[in-house]
PDB file of C-alpha atoms and ligand atoms in Angstrom:
ATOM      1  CA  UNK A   1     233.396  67.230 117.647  1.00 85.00           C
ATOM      2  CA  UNK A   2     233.279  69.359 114.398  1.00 94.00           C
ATOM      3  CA  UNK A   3     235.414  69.343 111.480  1.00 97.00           C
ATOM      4  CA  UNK A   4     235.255  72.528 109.586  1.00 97.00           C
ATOM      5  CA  UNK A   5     237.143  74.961 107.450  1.00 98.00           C
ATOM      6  CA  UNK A   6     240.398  77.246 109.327  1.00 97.00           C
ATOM      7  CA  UNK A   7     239.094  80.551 109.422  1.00 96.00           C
ATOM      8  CA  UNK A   8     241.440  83.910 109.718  1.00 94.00           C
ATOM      9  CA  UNK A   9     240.092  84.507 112.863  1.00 93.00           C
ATOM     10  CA  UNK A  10     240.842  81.206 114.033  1.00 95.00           C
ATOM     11  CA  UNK A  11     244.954  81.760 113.386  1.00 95.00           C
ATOM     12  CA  UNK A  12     245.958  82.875 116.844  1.00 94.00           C
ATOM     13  CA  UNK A  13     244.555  79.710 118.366  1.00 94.00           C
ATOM     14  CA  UNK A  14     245.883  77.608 115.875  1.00 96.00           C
ATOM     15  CA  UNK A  15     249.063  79.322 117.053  1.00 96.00           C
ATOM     16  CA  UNK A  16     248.218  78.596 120.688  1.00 95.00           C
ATOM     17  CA  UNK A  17     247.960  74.503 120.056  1.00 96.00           C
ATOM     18  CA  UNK A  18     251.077  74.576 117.857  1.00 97.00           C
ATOM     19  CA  UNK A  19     253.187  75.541 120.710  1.00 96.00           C
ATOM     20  CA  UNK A  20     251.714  73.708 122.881  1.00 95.00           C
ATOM     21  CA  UNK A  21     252.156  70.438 120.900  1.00 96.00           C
ATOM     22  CA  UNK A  22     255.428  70.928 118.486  1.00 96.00           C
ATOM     23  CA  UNK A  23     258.675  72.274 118.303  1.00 96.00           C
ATOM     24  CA  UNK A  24     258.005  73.349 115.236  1.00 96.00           C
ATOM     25  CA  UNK A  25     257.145  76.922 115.303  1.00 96.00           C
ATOM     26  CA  UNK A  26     256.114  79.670 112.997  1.00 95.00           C
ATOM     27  CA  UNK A  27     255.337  83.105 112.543  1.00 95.00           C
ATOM     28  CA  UNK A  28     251.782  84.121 112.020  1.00 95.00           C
ATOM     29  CA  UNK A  29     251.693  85.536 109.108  1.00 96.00           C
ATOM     30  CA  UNK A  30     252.912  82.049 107.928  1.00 97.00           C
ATOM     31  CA  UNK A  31     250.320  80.714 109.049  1.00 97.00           C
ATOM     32  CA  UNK A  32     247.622  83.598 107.453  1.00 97.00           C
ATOM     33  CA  UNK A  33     249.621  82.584 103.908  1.00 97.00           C
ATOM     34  CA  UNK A  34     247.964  79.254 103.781  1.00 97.00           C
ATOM     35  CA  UNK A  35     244.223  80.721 104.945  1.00 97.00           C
ATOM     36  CA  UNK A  36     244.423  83.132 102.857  1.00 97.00           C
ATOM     37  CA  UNK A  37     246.585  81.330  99.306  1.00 98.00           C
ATOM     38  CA  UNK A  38     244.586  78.064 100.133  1.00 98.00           C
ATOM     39  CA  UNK A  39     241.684  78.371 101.936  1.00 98.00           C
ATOM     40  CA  UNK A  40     240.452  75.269 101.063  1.00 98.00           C
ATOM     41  CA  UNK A  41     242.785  72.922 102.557  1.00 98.00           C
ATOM     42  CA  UNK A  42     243.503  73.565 106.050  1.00 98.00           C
ATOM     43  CA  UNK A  43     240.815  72.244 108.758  1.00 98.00           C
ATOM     44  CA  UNK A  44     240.503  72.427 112.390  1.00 98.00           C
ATOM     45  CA  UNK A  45     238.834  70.175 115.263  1.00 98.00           C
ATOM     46  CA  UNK A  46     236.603  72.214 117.516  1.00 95.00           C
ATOM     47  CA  UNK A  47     235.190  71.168 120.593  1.00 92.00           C
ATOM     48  CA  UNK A  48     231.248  71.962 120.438  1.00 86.00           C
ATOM     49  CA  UNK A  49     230.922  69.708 124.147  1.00 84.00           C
ATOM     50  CA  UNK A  50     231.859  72.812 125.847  1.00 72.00           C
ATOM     51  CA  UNK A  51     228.783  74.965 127.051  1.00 69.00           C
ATOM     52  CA  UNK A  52     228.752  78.641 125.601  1.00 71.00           C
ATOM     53  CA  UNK A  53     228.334  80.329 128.210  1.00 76.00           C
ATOM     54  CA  UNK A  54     228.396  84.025 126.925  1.00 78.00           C
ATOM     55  CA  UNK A  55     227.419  84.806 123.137  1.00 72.00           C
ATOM     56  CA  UNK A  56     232.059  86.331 123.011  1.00 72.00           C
ATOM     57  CA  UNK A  57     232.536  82.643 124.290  1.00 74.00           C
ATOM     58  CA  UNK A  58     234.316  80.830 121.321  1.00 72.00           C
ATOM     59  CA  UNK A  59     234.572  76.582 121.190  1.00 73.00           C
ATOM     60  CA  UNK A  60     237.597  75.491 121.716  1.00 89.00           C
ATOM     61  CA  UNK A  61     239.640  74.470 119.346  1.00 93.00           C
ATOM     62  CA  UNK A  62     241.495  70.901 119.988  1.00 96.00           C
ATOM     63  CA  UNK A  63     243.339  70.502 116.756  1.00 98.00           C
ATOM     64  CA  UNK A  64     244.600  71.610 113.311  1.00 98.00           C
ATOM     65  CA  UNK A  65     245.851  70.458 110.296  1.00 98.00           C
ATOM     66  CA  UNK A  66     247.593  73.305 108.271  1.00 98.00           C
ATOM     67  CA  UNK A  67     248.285  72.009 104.549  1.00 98.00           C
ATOM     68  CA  UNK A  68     249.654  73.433 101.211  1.00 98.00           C
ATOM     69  CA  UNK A  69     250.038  72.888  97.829  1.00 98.00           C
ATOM     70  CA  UNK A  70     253.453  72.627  96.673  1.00 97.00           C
ATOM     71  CA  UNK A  71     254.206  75.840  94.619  1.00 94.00           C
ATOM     72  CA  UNK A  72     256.963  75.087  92.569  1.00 93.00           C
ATOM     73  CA  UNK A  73     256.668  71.121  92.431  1.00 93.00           C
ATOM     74  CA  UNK A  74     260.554  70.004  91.647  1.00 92.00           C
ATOM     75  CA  UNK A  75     259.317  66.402  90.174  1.00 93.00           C
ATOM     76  CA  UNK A  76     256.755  68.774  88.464  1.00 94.00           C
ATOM     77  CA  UNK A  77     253.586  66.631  89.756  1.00 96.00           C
ATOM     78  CA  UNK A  78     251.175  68.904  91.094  1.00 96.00           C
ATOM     79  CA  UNK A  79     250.842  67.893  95.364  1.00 98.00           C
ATOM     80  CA  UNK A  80     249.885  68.960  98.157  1.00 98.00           C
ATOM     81  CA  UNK A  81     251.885  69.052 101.579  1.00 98.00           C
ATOM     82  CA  UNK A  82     251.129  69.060 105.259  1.00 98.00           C
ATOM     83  CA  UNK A  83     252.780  71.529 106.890  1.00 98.00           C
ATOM     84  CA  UNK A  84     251.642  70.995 110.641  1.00 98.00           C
ATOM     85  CA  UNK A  85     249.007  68.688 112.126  1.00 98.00           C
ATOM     86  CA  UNK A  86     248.422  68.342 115.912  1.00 98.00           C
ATOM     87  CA  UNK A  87     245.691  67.652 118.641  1.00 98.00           C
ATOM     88  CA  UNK A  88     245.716  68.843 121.839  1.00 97.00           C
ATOM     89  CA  UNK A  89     246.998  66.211 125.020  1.00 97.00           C
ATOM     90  CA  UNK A  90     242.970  66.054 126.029  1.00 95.00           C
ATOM     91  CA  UNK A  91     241.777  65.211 122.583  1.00 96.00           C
ATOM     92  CA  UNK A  92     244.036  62.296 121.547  1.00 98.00           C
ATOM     93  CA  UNK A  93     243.219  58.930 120.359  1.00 98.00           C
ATOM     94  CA  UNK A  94     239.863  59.755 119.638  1.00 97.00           C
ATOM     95  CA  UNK A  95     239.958  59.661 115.971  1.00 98.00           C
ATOM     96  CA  UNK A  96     240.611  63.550 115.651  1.00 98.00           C
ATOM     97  CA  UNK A  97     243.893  63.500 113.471  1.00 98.00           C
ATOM     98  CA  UNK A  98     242.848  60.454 111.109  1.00 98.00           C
ATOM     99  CA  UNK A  99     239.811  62.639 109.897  1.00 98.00           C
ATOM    100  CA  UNK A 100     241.610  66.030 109.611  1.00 98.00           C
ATOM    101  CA  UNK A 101     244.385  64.969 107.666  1.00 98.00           C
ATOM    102  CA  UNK A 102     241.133  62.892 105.464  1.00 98.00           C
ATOM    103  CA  UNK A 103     238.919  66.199 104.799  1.00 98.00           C
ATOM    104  CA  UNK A 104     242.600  67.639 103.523  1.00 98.00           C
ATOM    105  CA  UNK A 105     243.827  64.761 101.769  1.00 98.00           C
ATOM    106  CA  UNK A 106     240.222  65.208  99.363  1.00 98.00           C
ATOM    107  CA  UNK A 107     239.934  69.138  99.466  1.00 98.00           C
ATOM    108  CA  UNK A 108     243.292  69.320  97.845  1.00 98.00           C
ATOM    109  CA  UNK A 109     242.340  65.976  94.997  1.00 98.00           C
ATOM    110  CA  UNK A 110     239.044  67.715  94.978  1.00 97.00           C
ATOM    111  CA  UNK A 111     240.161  71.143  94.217  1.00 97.00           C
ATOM    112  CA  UNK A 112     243.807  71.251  93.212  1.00 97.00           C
ATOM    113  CA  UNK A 113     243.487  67.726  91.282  1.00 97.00           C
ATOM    114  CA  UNK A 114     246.505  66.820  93.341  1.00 98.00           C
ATOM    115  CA  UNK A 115     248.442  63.486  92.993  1.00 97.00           C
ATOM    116  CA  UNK A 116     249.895  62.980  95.870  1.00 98.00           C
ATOM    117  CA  UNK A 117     250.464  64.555  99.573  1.00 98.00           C
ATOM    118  CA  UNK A 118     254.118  64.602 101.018  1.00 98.00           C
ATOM    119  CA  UNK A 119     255.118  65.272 104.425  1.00 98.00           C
ATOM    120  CA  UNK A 120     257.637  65.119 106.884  1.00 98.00           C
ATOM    121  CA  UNK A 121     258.027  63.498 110.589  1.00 98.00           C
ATOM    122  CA  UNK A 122     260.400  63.241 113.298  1.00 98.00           C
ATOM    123  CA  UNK A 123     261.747  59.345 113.143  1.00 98.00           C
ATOM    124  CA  UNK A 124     261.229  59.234 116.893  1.00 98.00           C
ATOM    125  CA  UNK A 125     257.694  60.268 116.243  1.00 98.00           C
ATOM    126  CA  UNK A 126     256.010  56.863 117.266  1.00 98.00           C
ATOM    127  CA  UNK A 127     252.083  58.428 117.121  1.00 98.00           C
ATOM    128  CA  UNK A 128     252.489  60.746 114.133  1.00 98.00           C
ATOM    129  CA  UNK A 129     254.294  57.407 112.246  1.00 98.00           C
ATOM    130  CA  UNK A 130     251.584  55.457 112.986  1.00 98.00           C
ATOM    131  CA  UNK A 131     249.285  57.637 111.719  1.00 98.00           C
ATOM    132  CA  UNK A 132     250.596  58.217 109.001  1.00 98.00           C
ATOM    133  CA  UNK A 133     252.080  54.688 107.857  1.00 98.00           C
ATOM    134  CA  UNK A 134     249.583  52.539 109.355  1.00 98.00           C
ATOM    135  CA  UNK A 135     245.826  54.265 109.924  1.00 98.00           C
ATOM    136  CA  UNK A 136     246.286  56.385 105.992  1.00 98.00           C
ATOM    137  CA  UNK A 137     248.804  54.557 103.975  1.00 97.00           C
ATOM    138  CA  UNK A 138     251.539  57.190 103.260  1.00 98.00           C
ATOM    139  CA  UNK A 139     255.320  55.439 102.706  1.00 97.00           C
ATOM    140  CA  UNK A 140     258.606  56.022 103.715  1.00 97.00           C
ATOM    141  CA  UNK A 141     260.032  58.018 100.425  1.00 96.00           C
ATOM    142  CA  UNK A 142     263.465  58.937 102.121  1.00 96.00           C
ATOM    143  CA  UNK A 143     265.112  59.911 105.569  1.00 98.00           C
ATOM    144  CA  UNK A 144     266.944  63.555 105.391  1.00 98.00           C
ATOM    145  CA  UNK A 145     269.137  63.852 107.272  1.00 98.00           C
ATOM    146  CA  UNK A 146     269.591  66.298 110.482  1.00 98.00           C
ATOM    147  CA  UNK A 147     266.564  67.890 108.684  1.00 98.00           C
ATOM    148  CA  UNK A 148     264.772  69.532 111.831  1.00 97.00           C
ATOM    149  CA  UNK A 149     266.908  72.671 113.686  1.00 96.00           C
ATOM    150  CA  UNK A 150     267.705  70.394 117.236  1.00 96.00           C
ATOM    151  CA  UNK A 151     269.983  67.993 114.691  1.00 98.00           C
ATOM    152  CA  UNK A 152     266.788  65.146 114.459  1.00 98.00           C
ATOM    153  CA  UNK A 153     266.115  62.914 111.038  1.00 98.00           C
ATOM    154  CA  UNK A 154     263.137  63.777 109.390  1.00 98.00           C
ATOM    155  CA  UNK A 155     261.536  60.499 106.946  1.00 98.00           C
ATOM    156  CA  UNK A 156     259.885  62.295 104.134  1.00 98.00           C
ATOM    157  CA  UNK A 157     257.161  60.689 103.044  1.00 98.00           C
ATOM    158  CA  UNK A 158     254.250  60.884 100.460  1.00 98.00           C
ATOM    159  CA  UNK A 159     250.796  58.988  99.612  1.00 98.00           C
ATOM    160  CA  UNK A 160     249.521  58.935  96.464  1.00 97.00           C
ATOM    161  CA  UNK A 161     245.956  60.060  96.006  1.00 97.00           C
ATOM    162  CA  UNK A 162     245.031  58.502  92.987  1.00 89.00           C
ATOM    163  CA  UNK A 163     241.885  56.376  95.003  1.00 79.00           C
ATOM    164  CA  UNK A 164     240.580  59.244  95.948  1.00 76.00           C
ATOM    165  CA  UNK A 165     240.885  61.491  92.169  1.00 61.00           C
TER     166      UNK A 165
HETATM  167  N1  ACO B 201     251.084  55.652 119.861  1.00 69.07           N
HETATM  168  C1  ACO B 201     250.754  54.759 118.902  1.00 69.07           C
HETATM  169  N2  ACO B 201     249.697  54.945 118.049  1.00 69.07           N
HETATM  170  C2  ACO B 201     248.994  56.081 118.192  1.00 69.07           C
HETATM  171  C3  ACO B 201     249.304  57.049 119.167  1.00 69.07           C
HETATM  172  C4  ACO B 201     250.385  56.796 120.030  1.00 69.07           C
HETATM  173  N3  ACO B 201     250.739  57.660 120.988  1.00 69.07           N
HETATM  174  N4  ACO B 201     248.432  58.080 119.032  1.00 69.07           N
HETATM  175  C5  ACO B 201     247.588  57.765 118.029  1.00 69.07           C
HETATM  176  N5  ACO B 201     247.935  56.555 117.540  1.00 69.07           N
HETATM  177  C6  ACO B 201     247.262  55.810 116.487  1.00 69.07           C
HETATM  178  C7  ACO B 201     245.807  55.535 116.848  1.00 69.07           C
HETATM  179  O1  ACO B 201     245.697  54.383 117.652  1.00 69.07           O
HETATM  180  C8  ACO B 201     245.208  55.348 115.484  1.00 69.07           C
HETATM  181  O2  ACO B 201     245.546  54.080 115.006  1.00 69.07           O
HETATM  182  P1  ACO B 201     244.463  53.056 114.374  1.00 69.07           P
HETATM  183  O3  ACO B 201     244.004  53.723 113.070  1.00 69.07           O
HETATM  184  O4  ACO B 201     245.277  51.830 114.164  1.00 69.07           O
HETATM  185  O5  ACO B 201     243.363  52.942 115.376  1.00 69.07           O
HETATM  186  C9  ACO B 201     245.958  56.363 114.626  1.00 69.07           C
HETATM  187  O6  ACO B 201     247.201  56.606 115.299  1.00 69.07           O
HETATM  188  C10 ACO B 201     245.212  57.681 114.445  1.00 69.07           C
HETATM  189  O7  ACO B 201     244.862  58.164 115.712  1.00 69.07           O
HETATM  190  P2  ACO B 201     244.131  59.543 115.935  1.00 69.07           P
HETATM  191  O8  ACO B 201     243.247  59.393 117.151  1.00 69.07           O
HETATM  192  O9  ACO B 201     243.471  60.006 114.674  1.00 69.07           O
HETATM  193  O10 ACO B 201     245.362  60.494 116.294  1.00 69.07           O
HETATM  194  P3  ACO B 201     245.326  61.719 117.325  1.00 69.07           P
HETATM  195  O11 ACO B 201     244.090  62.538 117.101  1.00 69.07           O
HETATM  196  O12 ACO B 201     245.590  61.240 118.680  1.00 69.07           O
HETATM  197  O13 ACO B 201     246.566  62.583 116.797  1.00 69.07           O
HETATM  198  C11 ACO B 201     248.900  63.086 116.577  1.00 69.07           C
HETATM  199  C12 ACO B 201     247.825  61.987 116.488  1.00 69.07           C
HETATM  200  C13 ACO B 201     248.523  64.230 115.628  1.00 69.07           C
HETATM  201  C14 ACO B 201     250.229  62.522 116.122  1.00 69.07           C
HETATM  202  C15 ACO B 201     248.963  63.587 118.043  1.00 69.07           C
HETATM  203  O14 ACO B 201     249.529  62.578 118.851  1.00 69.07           O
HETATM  204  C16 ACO B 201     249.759  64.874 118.230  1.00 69.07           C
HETATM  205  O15 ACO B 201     249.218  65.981 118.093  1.00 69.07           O
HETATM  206  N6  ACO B 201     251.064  64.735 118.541  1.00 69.07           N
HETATM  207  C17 ACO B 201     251.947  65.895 118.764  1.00 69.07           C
HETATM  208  C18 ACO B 201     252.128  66.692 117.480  1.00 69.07           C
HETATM  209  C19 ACO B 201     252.667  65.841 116.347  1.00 69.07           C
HETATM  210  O16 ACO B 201     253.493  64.959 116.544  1.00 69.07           O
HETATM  211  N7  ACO B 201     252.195  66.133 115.115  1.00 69.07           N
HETATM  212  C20 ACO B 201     252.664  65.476 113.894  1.00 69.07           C
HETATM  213  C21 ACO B 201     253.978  66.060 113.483  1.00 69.07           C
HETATM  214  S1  ACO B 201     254.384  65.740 111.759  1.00 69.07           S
HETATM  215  C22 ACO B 201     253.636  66.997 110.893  1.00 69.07           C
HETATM  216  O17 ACO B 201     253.103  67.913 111.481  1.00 69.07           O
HETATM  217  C23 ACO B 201     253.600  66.957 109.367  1.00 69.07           C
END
């Protein structure tokens, strides 16, 4: 499995796995703002098991984290967000997510000098909570309320970065 960079021409697949895994959906040029305002800070997971069979063959790509840095920061602490993170049904529990959301985590300390990453999650979101809570040490900041479209709690939530500036 490689880690590397989101490429441009990677967007449409990114798109793909997004449906595929959350309910949370966007439009692509949402998705080229972040390649192209920070291309440093999104990642994805591809799949280089998978014989190439002709040289227009591409790897697959089996997950993606798609992060940000907060433009207008209201506490005025400059941070980074994750917008979406997923891995696809055949790829789980192997490690994948822990080590995207890592190589974003230091790409935005490394070169945004960020304090902390925020995020959001769905409370019934047992994985993603884990994940986040347990495996990389974020904490629960706040739960908004009826945050997500379908009328579900979000808990906003945030790890400071400061062990890794
Ligand atoms: N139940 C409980 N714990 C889990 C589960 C699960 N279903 N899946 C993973 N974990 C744990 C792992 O055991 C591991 O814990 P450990 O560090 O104690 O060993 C930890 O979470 C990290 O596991 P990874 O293998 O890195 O996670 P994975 O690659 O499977 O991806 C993810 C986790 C992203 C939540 C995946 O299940 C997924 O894509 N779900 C659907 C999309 C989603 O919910 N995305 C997050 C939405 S929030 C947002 O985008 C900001």
């Amino acid at each position: 499995m490689d880690i590397r960079l989101l490429q441009s021409s990677d967007l449409p697949l990114i798109q793909h796995a997004n449906l595929e895994n959350l309910p949370e959906n966007y439009f692509l040029k949402y998705y080229l703002y972040h390649a192209m305002t920070w291309p440093q800070l999104s990642y994805v997971a591809v799949d280089v098991s998978r014989p190439q069979k002709t040289p227009y063959d591409q790897p697959k790509i089996v997950g993606y984290v798609l992060a940000k840095m907060e433009e207008e920061p209201a506490d005025g602490v400059q941070h980074g967000h994750i917008t979406s993170l997923s891995v696809m049904r055949t790829h789980r529990r192997l490690g994948i997510a822990e080590k995207l959301m890592r190589q974003a985590q230091l790409a935005m300390v490394e070169t945004f000098g960020a304090h902390y990453v925020s995020l959001h999650v769905r409370v019934s979101n047992r994985a993603a909570i884990h994940l986040y809570c347990d495996t990389l040490g974020f904490r629960n900041e706040k739960t908004e309320s009826k945050y997500y479209a379908d009328g579900e709690d979000a808990y906003g939530m945030r790890l400071e970065l400061s062990e890794i500036r």
